[in-house]
Amino acid sequence: MKQTILIFFGAPGSGKGTQAIRISKVLNVPMISTGDLLRREIEKDTPLGKEAEKFMEKGRLVPDVLLEKIVDKRMHCTDVKRGAILDGYPRKESQQKHLLKHLNKIIANGGEVFGVLIDVTDKAVKKRLTSRRVCLCGAVYNTVTKPPKVAGRCDIDKHKLIIRDDDTPAVVSDRLKLYHQLIKPLLDYWKQNDRLIVVNGEQGIEAVDTEMMSKLKERGLL
Ligand code: AMP
């Protein structure tokens, strides 16, 4: 069985999470979102969750050592044998270096590993984030572009939707600055290795989907 790992990159609010969920369904592989894994730890009130929350509520990156524990554990679950979609990890060079130890083994065993960039401008991102709503189950909505069927309620589990603490304007600006600073060397690596798929994220969801599918086909991933 060929293992396919796609690492989704994109600024906060680029629609990367939505695309990651779609593609994980298409490829029938789990989506691994570090943001979701961390929020689950916070919800369960674990020591790791308590520690991570201090950074997350300020819009800061959680230290690598905490992330490595939960990512390594998740990457070795049996459902990752077919592959996985990574959303939100790696986010900086030290994390990518750590992950590459594992990914290089997958490539050596004939697996497919690609970076996928959902490309959007900062202006579009700022506009989108103020209308983002999320559910603790991981579902993401947007009151303008992807509203839930019932206002304020999750389509999947009917729970009340929330505005994330890190979607406030001041925190968003900080997150974007940090994103650009940290993400460039990561993208450069995948580009130099001809393993970067770039999709224009400023189109409607359907158009993003179409472009994504055709680019995944071009690379023999579908
Ligand atoms: P996200 O849901 O991906 O936007 O992540 C929400 C928050 O979780 C981020 O603002 C960070 O505080 C933390 N986080 C998620 N992934 C990472 C990561 N790879 N490295 C450090 N912190 C992370």
Short mmCIF file of C-alpha atoms and ligand atoms in Angstrom, two decimals:
data_model
loop_
_atom_site.label_atom_id
_atom_site.label_comp_id
_atom_site.label_asym_id
_atom_site.label_seq_id
_atom_site.Cartn_x
_atom_site.Cartn_y
_atom_site.Cartn_z
CA MET A 1 0.00 0.00 0.00
CA LYS A 2 1.48 3.36 -1.05
CA GLN A 3 1.51 5.94 1.74
CA THR A 4 0.60 9.50 0.71
CA ILE A 5 1.39 12.41 3.01
CA LEU A 6 0.26 15.88 2.01
CA ILE A 7 1.36 18.81 4.15
CA PHE A 8 -1.03 21.72 3.83
CA PHE A 9 0.42 25.23 4.06
CA GLY A 10 -1.48 28.49 4.05
CA ALA A 11 -1.93 31.60 6.15
CA PRO A 12 -4.48 31.48 8.96
CA GLY A 13 -7.86 31.88 7.25
CA SER A 14 -6.58 30.76 3.83
CA GLY A 15 -9.14 27.96 3.73
CA LYS A 16 -6.40 25.40 4.24
CA GLY A 17 -8.34 23.58 6.98
CA THR A 18 -11.44 23.24 4.79
CA GLN A 19 -9.38 21.91 1.87
CA ALA A 20 -7.45 19.57 4.15
CA ILE A 21 -10.72 17.96 5.34
CA ARG A 22 -12.00 17.62 1.75
CA ILE A 23 -8.83 16.03 0.45
CA SER A 24 -8.56 13.68 3.42
CA LYS A 25 -12.03 12.38 2.47
CA VAL A 26 -11.11 12.11 -1.22
CA LEU A 27 -7.92 10.18 -0.48
CA ASN A 28 -9.56 8.34 2.44
CA VAL A 29 -6.74 9.20 4.84
CA PRO A 30 -6.98 10.92 8.25
CA MET A 31 -6.48 14.64 8.62
CA ILE A 32 -4.04 15.53 11.37
CA SER A 33 -4.44 19.10 12.59
CA THR A 34 -2.13 20.17 15.40
CA GLY A 35 -4.54 22.99 16.28
CA ASP A 36 -7.32 20.41 16.77
CA LEU A 37 -5.06 18.00 18.66
CA LEU A 38 -4.03 20.82 21.01
CA ARG A 39 -7.61 22.08 21.49
CA ARG A 40 -8.62 18.53 22.39
CA GLU A 41 -5.86 18.41 25.03
CA ILE A 42 -7.13 21.72 26.45
CA GLU A 43 -10.70 20.43 26.46
CA LYS A 44 -9.58 17.30 28.33
CA ASP A 45 -7.64 19.53 30.74
CA THR A 46 -4.43 17.49 30.42
CA PRO A 47 -1.07 18.88 31.67
CA LEU A 48 0.01 19.26 28.03
CA GLY A 49 -3.22 21.13 27.24
CA LYS A 50 -2.75 23.47 30.19
CA GLU A 51 0.80 24.28 29.12
CA ALA A 52 -0.15 24.72 25.42
CA GLU A 53 -3.09 26.99 26.25
CA LYS A 54 -0.77 29.65 27.73
CA PHE A 55 0.78 30.10 24.28
CA MET A 56 -2.32 29.59 22.16
CA GLU A 57 -4.43 32.25 23.88
CA LYS A 58 -1.73 34.81 23.06
CA GLY A 59 -1.58 33.64 19.42
CA ARG A 60 1.94 32.35 19.99
CA LEU A 61 3.43 29.11 18.78
CA VAL A 62 3.39 26.20 21.20
CA PRO A 63 6.96 24.96 21.98
CA ASP A 64 8.25 22.16 19.72
CA VAL A 65 8.74 19.71 22.57
CA LEU A 66 5.00 19.69 23.35
CA LEU A 67 4.04 19.37 19.68
CA GLU A 68 6.52 16.58 18.97
CA LYS A 69 4.92 14.40 21.63
CA ILE A 70 1.43 14.56 20.18
CA VAL A 71 2.47 14.61 16.50
CA ASP A 72 4.82 11.60 16.80
CA LYS A 73 2.13 9.62 18.62
CA ARG A 74 -0.50 10.48 15.99
CA MET A 75 1.80 9.77 13.00
CA HIS A 76 2.36 6.23 14.29
CA CYS A 77 -1.35 5.35 14.60
CA THR A 78 -2.42 2.51 12.32
CA ASP A 79 -4.79 4.68 10.27
CA VAL A 80 -1.76 6.64 8.96
CA LYS A 81 -0.48 3.55 7.12
CA ARG A 82 -2.39 4.67 3.99
CA GLY A 83 -1.28 8.25 4.51
CA ALA A 84 -2.38 11.50 6.09
CA ILE A 85 -3.12 15.14 5.49
CA LEU A 86 -1.14 17.39 7.83
CA ASP A 87 -2.72 20.71 8.71
CA GLY A 88 -0.78 23.21 10.81
CA TYR A 89 2.41 21.17 11.20
CA PRO A 90 5.22 21.86 10.49
CA ARG A 91 5.08 25.63 11.02
CA LYS A 92 8.79 26.37 11.42
CA GLU A 93 12.14 24.96 10.33
CA SER A 94 12.87 23.02 13.53
CA GLN A 95 9.49 21.26 13.22
CA GLN A 96 10.04 20.48 9.53
CA LYS A 97 13.49 19.10 10.32
CA HIS A 98 11.97 16.84 12.97
CA LEU A 99 9.18 15.66 10.68
CA LEU A 100 11.52 15.07 7.72
CA LYS A 101 13.26 12.27 9.61
CA HIS A 102 9.96 10.40 9.41
CA LEU A 103 8.94 11.63 5.94
CA ASN A 104 12.26 10.71 4.32
CA LYS A 105 11.68 7.10 5.40
CA ILE A 106 8.26 7.19 3.76
CA ILE A 107 9.78 8.57 0.52
CA ALA A 108 12.53 5.91 0.64
CA ASN A 109 9.80 3.26 0.88
CA GLY A 110 8.13 4.56 -2.29
CA GLY A 111 5.56 6.78 -0.55
CA GLU A 112 4.42 10.16 -1.85
CA VAL A 113 5.11 13.30 0.18
CA PHE A 114 4.11 16.78 -1.05
CA GLY A 115 3.61 20.26 0.32
CA VAL A 116 0.34 21.90 -0.75
CA LEU A 117 0.14 25.70 -0.51
CA ILE A 118 -3.25 27.43 -0.46
CA ASP A 119 -2.15 30.86 -1.67
CA VAL A 120 -4.03 34.01 -0.48
CA THR A 121 -3.15 37.67 0.19
CA ASP A 122 -3.06 39.11 3.75
CA LYS A 123 -5.92 41.48 2.89
CA ALA A 124 -8.22 38.59 1.98
CA VAL A 125 -7.16 36.69 5.09
CA LYS A 126 -7.98 39.57 7.46
CA LYS A 127 -11.44 39.92 5.94
CA ARG A 128 -12.16 36.22 6.16
CA LEU A 129 -11.04 35.66 9.74
CA THR A 130 -13.49 38.07 11.31
CA SER A 131 -16.31 35.90 9.93
CA ARG A 132 -14.86 32.51 10.87
CA ARG A 133 -16.77 30.27 13.32
CA VAL A 134 -15.60 26.88 14.54
CA CYS A 135 -17.00 23.86 16.36
CA LEU A 136 -15.03 21.82 18.89
CA CYS A 137 -15.59 18.79 16.63
CA GLY A 138 -13.17 20.41 14.15
CA ALA A 139 -15.75 21.72 11.65
CA VAL A 140 -15.00 25.22 10.33
CA TYR A 141 -17.62 27.64 8.96
CA ASN A 142 -17.62 31.19 7.62
CA THR A 143 -20.68 33.38 8.08
CA VAL A 144 -20.15 34.82 4.56
CA THR A 145 -18.66 32.06 2.41
CA LYS A 146 -19.66 28.84 4.20
CA PRO A 147 -22.50 29.45 6.67
CA PRO A 148 -23.89 26.54 8.73
CA LYS A 149 -27.43 25.36 7.85
CA VAL A 150 -28.73 26.72 11.19
CA ALA A 151 -27.10 30.03 12.24
CA GLY A 152 -24.63 29.54 15.09
CA ARG A 153 -24.96 25.72 15.18
CA CYS A 154 -22.67 23.01 13.80
CA ASP A 155 -24.16 21.01 10.89
CA ILE A 156 -22.48 17.85 12.16
CA ASP A 157 -23.08 17.70 15.92
CA LYS A 158 -25.44 20.72 16.37
CA HIS A 159 -23.19 22.23 19.05
CA LYS A 160 -22.92 26.00 19.42
CA LEU A 161 -20.25 27.52 17.14
CA ILE A 162 -17.55 29.69 18.66
CA ILE A 163 -15.21 32.52 17.61
CA ARG A 164 -11.68 31.44 18.40
CA ASP A 165 -9.71 33.69 20.79
CA ASP A 166 -6.95 33.87 18.19
CA ASP A 167 -9.30 35.26 15.50
CA THR A 168 -9.39 38.77 17.07
CA PRO A 169 -7.82 41.54 14.82
CA ALA A 170 -4.71 42.21 16.93
CA VAL A 171 -3.93 38.51 17.31
CA VAL A 172 -4.57 37.94 13.58
CA SER A 173 -1.99 40.60 12.58
CA ASP A 174 0.60 39.01 14.85
CA ARG A 175 -0.16 35.55 13.49
CA LEU A 176 0.24 36.72 9.87
CA LYS A 177 3.57 38.39 10.60
CA LEU A 178 4.83 35.24 12.26
CA TYR A 179 3.45 33.04 9.50
CA HIS A 180 5.34 34.90 6.75
CA GLN A 181 8.55 34.95 8.75
CA LEU A 182 8.51 31.26 9.47
CA ILE A 183 6.86 29.65 6.47
CA LYS A 184 9.13 30.84 3.66
CA PRO A 185 12.06 28.49 4.33
CA LEU A 186 9.62 25.57 4.65
CA LEU A 187 8.04 26.29 1.29
CA ASP A 188 11.48 26.84 -0.28
CA TYR A 189 12.44 23.30 0.73
CA TRP A 190 9.42 21.67 -0.94
CA LYS A 191 9.77 23.91 -4.00
CA GLN A 192 13.46 23.09 -4.45
CA ASN A 193 12.61 19.40 -4.24
CA ASP A 194 9.81 19.80 -6.82
CA ARG A 195 7.32 18.69 -4.20
CA LEU A 196 5.23 21.83 -3.84
CA ILE A 197 1.70 22.09 -5.21
CA VAL A 198 0.37 25.69 -5.24
CA VAL A 199 -3.38 26.34 -5.42
CA ASN A 200 -4.95 29.81 -5.73
CA GLY A 201 -7.05 30.15 -2.55
CA GLU A 202 -8.71 33.44 -3.52
CA GLN A 203 -11.32 31.75 -5.71
CA GLY A 204 -14.65 30.34 -4.52
CA ILE A 205 -14.53 26.99 -2.72
CA GLU A 206 -15.64 25.06 -5.83
CA ALA A 207 -12.91 26.62 -8.00
CA VAL A 208 -10.26 25.93 -5.35
CA ASP A 209 -11.50 22.36 -5.27
CA THR A 210 -11.31 21.97 -9.06
CA GLU A 211 -7.79 23.40 -9.24
CA MET A 212 -6.71 21.20 -6.33
CA MET A 213 -8.08 18.03 -7.95
CA SER A 214 -6.44 18.73 -11.27
CA LYS A 215 -3.06 19.47 -9.63
CA LEU A 216 -3.23 16.32 -7.50
CA LYS A 217 -4.01 14.31 -10.67
CA GLU A 218 -1.05 15.91 -12.48
CA ARG A 219 1.19 14.56 -9.71
CA GLY A 220 -0.35 11.11 -9.89
CA LEU A 221 -1.88 11.42 -6.41
CA LEU A 222 -5.49 10.77 -7.49
P1 AMP B 1 -4.53 26.38 14.17
O1 AMP B 1 -5.81 25.73 14.53
O2 AMP B 1 -3.68 25.54 13.23
O3 AMP B 1 -4.66 27.78 13.69
O4 AMP B 1 -3.67 26.46 15.52
C1 AMP B 1 -4.15 27.17 16.64
C2 AMP B 1 -3.00 27.45 17.58
O5 AMP B 1 -2.40 26.21 18.01
C3 AMP B 1 -1.84 28.23 16.99
O6 AMP B 1 -2.06 29.62 17.02
C4 AMP B 1 -0.69 27.82 17.89
O7 AMP B 1 -0.74 28.50 19.14
C5 AMP B 1 -0.99 26.35 18.15
N1 AMP B 1 -0.34 25.49 17.14
C6 AMP B 1 -0.95 24.71 16.20
N2 AMP B 1 -0.04 24.09 15.44
C7 AMP B 1 1.18 24.49 15.89
C8 AMP B 1 2.52 24.22 15.49
N3 AMP B 1 2.82 23.42 14.46
N4 AMP B 1 3.53 24.81 16.20
C9 AMP B 1 3.27 25.60 17.25
N5 AMP B 1 2.03 25.93 17.65
C10 AMP B 1 0.99 25.38 16.99
#
